[in-house]
Coordinates of C-alpha atoms in Angstrom, one line a residue:
X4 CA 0.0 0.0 0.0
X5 CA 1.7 3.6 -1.2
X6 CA 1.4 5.6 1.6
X7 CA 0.8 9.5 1.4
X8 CA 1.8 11.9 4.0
X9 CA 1.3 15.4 5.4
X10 CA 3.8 16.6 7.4
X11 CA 4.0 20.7 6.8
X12 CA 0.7 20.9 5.3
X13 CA -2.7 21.1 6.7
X14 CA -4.9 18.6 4.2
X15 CA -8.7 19.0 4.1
X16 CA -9.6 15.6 3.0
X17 CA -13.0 15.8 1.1
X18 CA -14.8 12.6 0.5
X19 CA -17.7 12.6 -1.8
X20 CA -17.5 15.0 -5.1
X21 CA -21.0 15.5 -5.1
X22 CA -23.8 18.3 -4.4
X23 CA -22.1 18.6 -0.7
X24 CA -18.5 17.6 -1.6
X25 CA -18.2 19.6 -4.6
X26 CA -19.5 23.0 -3.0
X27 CA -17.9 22.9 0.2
X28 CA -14.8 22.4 -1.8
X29 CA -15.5 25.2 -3.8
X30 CA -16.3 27.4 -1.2
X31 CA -13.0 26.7 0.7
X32 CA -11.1 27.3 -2.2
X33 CA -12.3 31.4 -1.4
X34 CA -12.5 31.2 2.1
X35 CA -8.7 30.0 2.3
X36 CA -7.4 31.7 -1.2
X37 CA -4.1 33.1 1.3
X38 CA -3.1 29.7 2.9
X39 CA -3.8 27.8 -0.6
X40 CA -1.4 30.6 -2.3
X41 CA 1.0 30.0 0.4
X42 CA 1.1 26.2 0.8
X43 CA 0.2 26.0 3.9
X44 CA -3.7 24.1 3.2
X45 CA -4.0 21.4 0.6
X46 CA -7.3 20.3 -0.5
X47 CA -8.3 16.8 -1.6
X48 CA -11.6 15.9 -3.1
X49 CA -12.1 11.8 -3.4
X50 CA -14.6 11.1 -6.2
X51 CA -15.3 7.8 -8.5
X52 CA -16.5 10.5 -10.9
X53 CA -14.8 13.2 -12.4
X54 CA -18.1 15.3 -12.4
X55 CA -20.8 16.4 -10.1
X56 CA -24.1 15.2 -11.1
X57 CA -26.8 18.1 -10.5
X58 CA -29.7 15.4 -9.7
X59 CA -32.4 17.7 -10.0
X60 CA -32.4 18.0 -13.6
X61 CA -32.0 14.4 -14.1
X62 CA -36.1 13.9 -15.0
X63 CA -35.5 17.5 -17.4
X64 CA -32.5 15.1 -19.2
X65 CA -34.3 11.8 -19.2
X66 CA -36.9 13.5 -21.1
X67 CA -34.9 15.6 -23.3
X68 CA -35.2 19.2 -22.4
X69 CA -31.2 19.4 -21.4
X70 CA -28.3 17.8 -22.4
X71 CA -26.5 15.1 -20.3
X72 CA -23.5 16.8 -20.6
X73 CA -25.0 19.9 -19.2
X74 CA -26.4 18.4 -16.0
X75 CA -22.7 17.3 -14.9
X76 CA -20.3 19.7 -13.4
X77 CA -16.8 18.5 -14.1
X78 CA -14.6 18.8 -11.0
X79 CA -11.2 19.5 -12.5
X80 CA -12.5 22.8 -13.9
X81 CA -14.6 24.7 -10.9
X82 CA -11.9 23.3 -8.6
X83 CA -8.9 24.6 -10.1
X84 CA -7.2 25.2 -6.6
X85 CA -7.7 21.6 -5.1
X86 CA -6.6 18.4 -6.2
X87 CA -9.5 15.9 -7.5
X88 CA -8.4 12.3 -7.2
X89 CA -10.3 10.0 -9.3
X90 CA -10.7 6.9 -7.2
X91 CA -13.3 5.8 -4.1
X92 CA -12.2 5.6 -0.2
X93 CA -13.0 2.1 1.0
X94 CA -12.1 2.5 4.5
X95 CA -11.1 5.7 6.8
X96 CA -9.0 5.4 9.9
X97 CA -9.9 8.6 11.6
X98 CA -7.5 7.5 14.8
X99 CA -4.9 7.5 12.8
X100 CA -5.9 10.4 10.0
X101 CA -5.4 8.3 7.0
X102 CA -8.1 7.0 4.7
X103 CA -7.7 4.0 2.0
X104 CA -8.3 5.1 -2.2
X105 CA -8.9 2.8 -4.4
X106 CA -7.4 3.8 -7.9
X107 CA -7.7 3.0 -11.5
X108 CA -4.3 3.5 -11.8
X109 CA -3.3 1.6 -8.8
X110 CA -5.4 -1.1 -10.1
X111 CA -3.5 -1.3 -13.2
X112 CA 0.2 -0.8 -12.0
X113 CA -0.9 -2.8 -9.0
X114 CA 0.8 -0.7 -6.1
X115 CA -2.6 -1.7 -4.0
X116 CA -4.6 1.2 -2.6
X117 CA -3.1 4.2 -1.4
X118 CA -3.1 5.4 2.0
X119 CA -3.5 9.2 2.5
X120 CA -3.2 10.7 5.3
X121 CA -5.3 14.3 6.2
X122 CA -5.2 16.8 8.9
X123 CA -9.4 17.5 8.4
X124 CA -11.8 15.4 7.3
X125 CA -15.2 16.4 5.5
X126 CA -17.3 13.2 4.6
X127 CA -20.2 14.1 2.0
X128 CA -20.5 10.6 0.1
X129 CA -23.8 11.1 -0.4
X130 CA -26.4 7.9 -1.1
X131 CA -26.9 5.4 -2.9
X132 CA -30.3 3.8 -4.1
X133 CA -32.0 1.5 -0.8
X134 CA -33.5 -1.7 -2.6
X135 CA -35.4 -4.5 -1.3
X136 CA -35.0 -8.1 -1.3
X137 CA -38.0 -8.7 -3.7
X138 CA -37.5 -11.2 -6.7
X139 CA -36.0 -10.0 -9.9
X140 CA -35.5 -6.3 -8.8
X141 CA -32.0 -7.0 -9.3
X142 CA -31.7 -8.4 -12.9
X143 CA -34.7 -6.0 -14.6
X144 CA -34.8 -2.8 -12.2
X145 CA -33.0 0.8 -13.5
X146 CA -32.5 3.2 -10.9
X147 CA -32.7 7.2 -11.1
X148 CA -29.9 8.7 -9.4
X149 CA -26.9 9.1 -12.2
X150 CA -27.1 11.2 -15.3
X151 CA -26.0 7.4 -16.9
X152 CA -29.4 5.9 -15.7
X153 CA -31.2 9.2 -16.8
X154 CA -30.3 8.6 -20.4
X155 CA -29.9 4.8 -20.5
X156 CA -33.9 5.3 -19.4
X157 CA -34.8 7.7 -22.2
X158 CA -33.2 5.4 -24.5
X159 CA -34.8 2.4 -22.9
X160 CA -38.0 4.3 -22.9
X161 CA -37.7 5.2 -26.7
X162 CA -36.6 1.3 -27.4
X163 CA -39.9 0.2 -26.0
X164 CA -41.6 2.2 -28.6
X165 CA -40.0 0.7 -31.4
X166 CA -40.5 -2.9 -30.2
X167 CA -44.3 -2.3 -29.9
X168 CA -44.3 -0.7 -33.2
X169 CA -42.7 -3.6 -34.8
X170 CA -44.5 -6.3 -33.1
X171 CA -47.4 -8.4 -34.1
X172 CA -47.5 -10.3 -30.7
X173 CA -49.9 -8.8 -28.2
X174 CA -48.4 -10.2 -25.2
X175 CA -44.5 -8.4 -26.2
X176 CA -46.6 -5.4 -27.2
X177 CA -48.3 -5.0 -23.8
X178 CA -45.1 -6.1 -21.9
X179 CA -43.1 -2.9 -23.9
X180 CA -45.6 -0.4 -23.3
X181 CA -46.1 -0.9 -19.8
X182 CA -44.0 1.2 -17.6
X183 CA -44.1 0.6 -13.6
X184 CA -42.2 3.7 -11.3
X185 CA -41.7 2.4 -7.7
X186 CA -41.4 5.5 -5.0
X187 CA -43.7 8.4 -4.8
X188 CA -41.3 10.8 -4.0
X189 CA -39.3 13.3 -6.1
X190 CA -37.2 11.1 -7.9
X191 CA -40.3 8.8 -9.1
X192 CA -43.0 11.1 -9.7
X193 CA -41.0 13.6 -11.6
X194 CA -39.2 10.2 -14.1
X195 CA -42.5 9.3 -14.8
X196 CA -44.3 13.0 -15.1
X197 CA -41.3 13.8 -17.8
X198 CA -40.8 10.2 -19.6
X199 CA -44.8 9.8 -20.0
X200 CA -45.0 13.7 -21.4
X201 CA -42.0 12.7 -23.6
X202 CA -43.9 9.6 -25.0
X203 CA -46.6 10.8 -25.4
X204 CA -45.2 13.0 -27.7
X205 CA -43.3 10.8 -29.5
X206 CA -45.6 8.5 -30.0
X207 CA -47.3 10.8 -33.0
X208 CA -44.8 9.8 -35.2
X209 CA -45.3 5.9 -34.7
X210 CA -48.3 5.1 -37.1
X211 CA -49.3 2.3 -35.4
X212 CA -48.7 3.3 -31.4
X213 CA -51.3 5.7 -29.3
X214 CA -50.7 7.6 -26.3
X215 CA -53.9 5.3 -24.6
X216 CA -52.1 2.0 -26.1
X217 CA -49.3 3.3 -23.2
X218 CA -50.2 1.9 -19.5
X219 CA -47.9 4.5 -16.7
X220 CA -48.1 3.0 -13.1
X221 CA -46.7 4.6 -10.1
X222 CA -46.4 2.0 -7.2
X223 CA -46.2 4.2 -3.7
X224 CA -46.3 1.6 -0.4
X225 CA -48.1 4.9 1.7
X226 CA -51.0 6.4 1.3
X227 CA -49.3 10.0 -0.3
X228 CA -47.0 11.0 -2.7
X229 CA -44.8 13.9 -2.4
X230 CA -44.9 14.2 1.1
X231 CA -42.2 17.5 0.9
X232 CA -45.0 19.9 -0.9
X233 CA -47.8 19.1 1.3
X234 CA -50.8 16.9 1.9
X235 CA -53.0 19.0 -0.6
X236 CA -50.5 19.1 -3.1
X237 CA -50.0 15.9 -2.9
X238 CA -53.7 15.1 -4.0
X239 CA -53.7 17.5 -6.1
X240 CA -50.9 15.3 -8.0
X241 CA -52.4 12.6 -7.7
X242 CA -55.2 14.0 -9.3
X243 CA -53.1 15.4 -12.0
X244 CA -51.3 12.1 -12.8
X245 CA -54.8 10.3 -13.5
X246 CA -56.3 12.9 -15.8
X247 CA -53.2 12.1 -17.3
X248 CA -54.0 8.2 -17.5
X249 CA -51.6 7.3 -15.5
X250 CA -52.3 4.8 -13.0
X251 CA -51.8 5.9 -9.1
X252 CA -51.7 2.9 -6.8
X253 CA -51.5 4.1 -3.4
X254 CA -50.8 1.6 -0.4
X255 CA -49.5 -1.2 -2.5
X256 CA -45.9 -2.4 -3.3
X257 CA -44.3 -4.9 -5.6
X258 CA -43.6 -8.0 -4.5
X259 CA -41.8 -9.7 -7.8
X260 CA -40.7 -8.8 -11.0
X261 CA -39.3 -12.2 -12.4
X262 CA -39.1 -12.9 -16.1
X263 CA -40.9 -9.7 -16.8
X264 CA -43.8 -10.1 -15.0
X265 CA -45.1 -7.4 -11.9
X266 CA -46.9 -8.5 -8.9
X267 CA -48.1 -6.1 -7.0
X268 CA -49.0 -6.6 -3.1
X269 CA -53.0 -5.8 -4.1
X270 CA -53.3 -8.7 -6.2
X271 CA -53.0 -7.5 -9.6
X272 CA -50.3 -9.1 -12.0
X273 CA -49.4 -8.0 -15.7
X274 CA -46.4 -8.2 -17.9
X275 CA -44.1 -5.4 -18.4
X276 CA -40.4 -4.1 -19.9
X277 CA -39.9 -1.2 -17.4
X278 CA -39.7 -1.3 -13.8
X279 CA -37.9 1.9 -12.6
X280 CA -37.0 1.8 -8.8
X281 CA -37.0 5.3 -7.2
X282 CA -38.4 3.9 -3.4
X283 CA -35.7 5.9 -1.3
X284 CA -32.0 6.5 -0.7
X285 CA -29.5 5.2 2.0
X286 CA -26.3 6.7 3.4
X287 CA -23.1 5.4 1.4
X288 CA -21.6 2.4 2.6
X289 CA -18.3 3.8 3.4
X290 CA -20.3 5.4 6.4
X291 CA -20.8 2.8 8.1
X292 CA -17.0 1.6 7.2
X293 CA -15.6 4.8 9.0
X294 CA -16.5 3.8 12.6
X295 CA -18.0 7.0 14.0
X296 CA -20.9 7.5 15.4
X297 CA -24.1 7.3 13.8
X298 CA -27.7 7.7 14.3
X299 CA -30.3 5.2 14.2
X300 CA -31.2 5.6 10.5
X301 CA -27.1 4.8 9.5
X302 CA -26.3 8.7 9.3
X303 CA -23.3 10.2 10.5
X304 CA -24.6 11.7 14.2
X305 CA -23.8 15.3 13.7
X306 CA -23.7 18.3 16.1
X307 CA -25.4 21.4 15.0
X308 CA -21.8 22.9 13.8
X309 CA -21.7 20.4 11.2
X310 CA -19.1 17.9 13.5
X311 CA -19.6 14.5 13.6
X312 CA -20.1 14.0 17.4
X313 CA -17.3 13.3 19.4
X314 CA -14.8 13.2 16.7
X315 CA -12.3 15.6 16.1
X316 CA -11.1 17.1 13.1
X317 CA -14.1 15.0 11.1
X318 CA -17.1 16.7 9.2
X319 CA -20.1 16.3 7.4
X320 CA -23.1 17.2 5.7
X321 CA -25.8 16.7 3.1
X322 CA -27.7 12.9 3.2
X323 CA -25.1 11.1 5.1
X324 CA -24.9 13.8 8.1
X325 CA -27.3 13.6 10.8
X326 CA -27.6 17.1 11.5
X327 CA -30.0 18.5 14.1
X328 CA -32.8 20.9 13.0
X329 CA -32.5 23.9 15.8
X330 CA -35.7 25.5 14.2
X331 CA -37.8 22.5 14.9
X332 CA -39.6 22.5 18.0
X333 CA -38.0 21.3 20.9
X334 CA -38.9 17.2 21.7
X335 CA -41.2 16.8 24.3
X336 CA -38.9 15.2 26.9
X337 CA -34.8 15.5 27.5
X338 CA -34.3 11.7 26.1
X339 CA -35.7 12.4 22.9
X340 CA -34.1 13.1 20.2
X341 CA -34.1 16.4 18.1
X342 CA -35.7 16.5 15.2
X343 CA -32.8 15.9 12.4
X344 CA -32.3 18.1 8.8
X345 CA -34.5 16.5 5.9
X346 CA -31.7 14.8 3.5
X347 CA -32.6 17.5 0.5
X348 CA -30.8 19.5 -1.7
X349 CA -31.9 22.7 0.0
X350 CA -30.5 21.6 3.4
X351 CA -27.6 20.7 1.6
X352 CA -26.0 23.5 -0.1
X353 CA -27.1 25.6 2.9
X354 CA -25.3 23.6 4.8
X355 CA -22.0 23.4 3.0
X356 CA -21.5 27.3 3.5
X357 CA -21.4 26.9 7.5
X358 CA -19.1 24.1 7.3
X359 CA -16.6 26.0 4.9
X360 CA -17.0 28.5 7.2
X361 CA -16.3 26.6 9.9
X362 CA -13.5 24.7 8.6
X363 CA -12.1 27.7 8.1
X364 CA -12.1 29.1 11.4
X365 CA -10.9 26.0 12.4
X366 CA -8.0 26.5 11.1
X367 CA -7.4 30.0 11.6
X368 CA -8.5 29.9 15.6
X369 CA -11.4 31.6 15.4
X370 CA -15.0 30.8 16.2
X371 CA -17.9 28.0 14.8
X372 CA -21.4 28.5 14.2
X373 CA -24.4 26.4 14.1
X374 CA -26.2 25.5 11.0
X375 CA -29.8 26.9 11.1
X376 CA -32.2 27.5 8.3
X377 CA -36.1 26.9 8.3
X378 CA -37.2 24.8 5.5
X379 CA -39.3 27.2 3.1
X380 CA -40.8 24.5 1.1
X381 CA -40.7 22.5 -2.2
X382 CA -41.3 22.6 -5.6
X383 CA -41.6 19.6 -8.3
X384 CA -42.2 19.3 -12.1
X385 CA -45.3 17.2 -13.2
X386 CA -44.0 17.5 -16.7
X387 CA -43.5 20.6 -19.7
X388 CA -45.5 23.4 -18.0
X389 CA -47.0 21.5 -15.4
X390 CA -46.1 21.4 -11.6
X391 CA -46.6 22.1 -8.1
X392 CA -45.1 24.2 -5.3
X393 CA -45.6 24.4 -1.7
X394 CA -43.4 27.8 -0.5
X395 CA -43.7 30.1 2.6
X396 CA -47.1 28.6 3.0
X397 CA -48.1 29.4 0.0
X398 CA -49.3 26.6 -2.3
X399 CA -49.1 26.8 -6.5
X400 CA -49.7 24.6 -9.1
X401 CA -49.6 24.4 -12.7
X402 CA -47.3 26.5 -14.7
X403 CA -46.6 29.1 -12.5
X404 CA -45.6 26.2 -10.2
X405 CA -43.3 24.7 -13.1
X406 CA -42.0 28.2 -13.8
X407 CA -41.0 28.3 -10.2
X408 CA -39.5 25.0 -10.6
X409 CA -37.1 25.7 -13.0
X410 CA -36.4 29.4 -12.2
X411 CA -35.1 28.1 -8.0
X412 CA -32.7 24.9 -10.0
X413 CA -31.7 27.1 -12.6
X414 CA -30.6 30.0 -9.9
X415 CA -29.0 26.9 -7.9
X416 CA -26.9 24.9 -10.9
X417 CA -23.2 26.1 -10.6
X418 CA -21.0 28.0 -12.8
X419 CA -22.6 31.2 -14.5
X420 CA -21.6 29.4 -18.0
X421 CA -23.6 26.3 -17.0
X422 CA -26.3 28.7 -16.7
X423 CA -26.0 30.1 -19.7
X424 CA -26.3 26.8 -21.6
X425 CA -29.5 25.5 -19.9
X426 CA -31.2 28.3 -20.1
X427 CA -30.6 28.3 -24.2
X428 CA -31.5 24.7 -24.4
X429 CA -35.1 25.6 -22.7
X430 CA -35.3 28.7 -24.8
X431 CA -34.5 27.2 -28.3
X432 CA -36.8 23.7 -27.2
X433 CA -39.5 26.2 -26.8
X434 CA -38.7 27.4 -30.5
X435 CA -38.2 24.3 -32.8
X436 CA -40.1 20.2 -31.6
X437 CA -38.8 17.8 -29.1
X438 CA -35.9 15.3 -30.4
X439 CA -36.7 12.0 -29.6
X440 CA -34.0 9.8 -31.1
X441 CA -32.9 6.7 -29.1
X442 CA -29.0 6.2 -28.6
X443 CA -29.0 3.3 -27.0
X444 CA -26.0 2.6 -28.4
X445 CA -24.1 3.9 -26.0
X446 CA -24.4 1.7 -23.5
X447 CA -22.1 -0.3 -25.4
X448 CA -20.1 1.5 -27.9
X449 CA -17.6 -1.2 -29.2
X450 CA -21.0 -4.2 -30.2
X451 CA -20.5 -2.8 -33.8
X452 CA -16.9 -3.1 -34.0
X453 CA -17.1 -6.7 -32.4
X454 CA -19.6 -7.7 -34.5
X455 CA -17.7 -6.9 -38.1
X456 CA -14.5 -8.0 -35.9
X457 CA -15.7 -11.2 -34.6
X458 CA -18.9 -12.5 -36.7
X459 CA -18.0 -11.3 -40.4
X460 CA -21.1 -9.4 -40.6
X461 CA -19.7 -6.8 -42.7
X462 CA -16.9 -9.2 -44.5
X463 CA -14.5 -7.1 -45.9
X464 CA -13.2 -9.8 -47.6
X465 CA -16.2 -11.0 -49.7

């Protein structure tokens, strides 16, 4: 194992390049600009991914309306002033101020994983999709949390089409254009709310495919959906989504998906192509793997300054933190809890600008503050000009609701040239009709080149 030390300079060890990773990162960068000119504070950022995926505009890609490559942030470029290590931390020795990277590059020249050892750490791995042990989830479900399952959907989406076009078989025909969504929150109703708006507009130029051929189903095992904008919005949805002919099944949850065929807990069974699984998130694994403490639900326990409790020189914030909410009311007796941060992105990025801050003054001897900001509300897209909103007690719907929508994750995207682009893309789709082409392709860019290679399918020779 190579080991990495640092002996005469402070390193800030980030782990996670995400939403909370990326931004605390950036945010240090100005907050310490005269150590980090000196070289007296290095900055790390630990990442599998060279890019920050901005997850709210994953439904807006999956249907089209912005370009994959404009939903990622890449971290080399807005962190000019740190140093981005492609690789992922399988294990963090905080006793000892070293954590264990797993590299491509180690892989290959096989020097094992490298040890590096930091002076602060700030854990912001983010989550990972929670599944269920229900029978073939694993070999048919596609997930919604990485610009790659965003597109590989559209594509999959846009496949299914052209299968039920093709077909004379009514059972492959049904199976294609059924499309099952599990989890009623953000992530699942605003996939569905985008992909069915995009088929359904695609489907005019399939002679033989209408938009009522098409059977939507969103599976939510309570008896709401979209919990964050309110119980009235959340009817309101509900109410949306079926005008729409999408099928709402509250109080009901799969139970199987084997060889293509859904069972649902409230007895009904029918074949189907698409099972998308959106039914919650779950702290990282490498969480649990650090050793410190954590709360009940597997998040790191956090004080209000963003500290992991009773660790030293350790941080976090974002889903994996367990932060406490000091504008919730106080519980009703001295053992209870306190009322912990919601794991969302508005939490989040609030939250990365107190523990910069506090990081900071760490390191300079100065004072910490506690993270406190009252949650203002929510806002979600039910498709092209449709949506609802539930902020500073004031409830909106429709398109002044999707306006709002895309006006709040437009302001929050980074970089000013990121901005720029998005907001083209929606003007000009506004201008000229929807693309719908399928690359499915991608997924697996060299089964051309193996097939003339291999099979003789385009014999050169002949």
């Amino acid at each position: 194992m190579k080991t990495v030390s640092s002996d005469d300079v402070a390193r800030i060890l980030v782990v996670g390049g995400g939403y909370v990773g990326m931004y605390t990162a950036l945010r240090l960068q100005r907050t310490l600009k005269q150590e980090l000119r000196q070289g007296t504070v290095e900055i790390v950022v630990v990442d599998p991914e060279p890019y920050m995926t901005y997850q709210p505009f994953l439904p807006e890609a999956a249907a089209g309306s912005i370009s994959p490559r404009h939903v990622v942030v890449p971290l080399r470029q807005v962190l000019p002033h740190c140093t981005v290590v492609i690789g992922e931390v399988t294990a963090v020795r905080h006793d000892e101020r070293k954590a264990t990277i797993a590299t491509l590059a180690a892989e290959e020249s096989g020097e094992g994983h490298l040890a590096l050892g930091y002076d602060e750490l700030v854990l912001a791995p983010g989550s990972v999709s929670r599944t269920l042990p229900i029978p073939g989830l694993a070999d048919v479900g596609i997930g919604f949390k990485t610009v790659e399952e965003a597109i590989g959907l559209r594509n999959h989406v846009l496949g299914q089409l052209d299968i039920a076009s093709s077909t004379r078989d009514p059972e492959v025909r049904d199976a294609a254009l059924t499309f099952v969504f599990v989890g009623g929150g953000y992530a699942g109703v605003e996939a569905l709310a985008e992909l069915e708006d995009m088929a359904r507009y695609a489907v005019r130029y399939y002679h033989n495919v209408r938009p009522e051929d098409m059977k939507w189903i969103l599976v939510e095992a309570t008896d709401r959906i979209l919990p964050e904008v309110g119980a009235a919005m959340g009817r309101y949805t509900v109410r949306e989504l079926r005008a729409r002919n999408i099928d709402v099944r509250l109080e009901t949850r799969l139970d199987s998906c084997e060889q293509r065929l859904v069972r649902l807990s409230d007895g009904s069974r029918f074949p189907a192509r698409t099972v998308v699984w959106t039914a919650g998130v779950k702290p990282h694994p490498i969480v649990a793997a650090t050793g410190l403490p954590l709360t009940d639900h597997g998040r790191l326990k956090c004080t209000a300054a963003l500290q992991v409790d009773g660790a030293e020189h350790a941080w976090a914030a974002g889903d994996a933190a367990g932060v406490p909410d000091l504008t919730a009311p106080l519980p009703a007796t001295p053992d209870t809890p306190r009322t912990l941060c919601a794991p969302n992105a508005q939490h989040a990025v609030r939250q990365t600008k107190v523990l910069a801050e506090n990081l900071t003054a760490t390191l300079r001897g100065g004072r910490i503050r506690n993270y406190r900001h009252r949650y203002v509300g929510s806002v979600a897209s039910l498709g092209l000009h449709k949506g609802v909103a539930h902020v500073y007690g004031r409830k909106l719907k429709g398109y002044p609701a999707w306006f709002m929508h895309r006006a709040y994750h437009l302001s929050r995207v980074p970089t000013v040239n990121r901005k720029a682009k998005i907001l083209a893309e929606w003007t000009l789709a506004g201008l000229f009709k929807r693309e719908i082409v399928s690359l499915g392709s991608l997924e697996n860019p060299r089964a051309e080149f193996e097939l003339a290679a291999g099979t003789g399918r385009h014999n050169e020779t002949s």
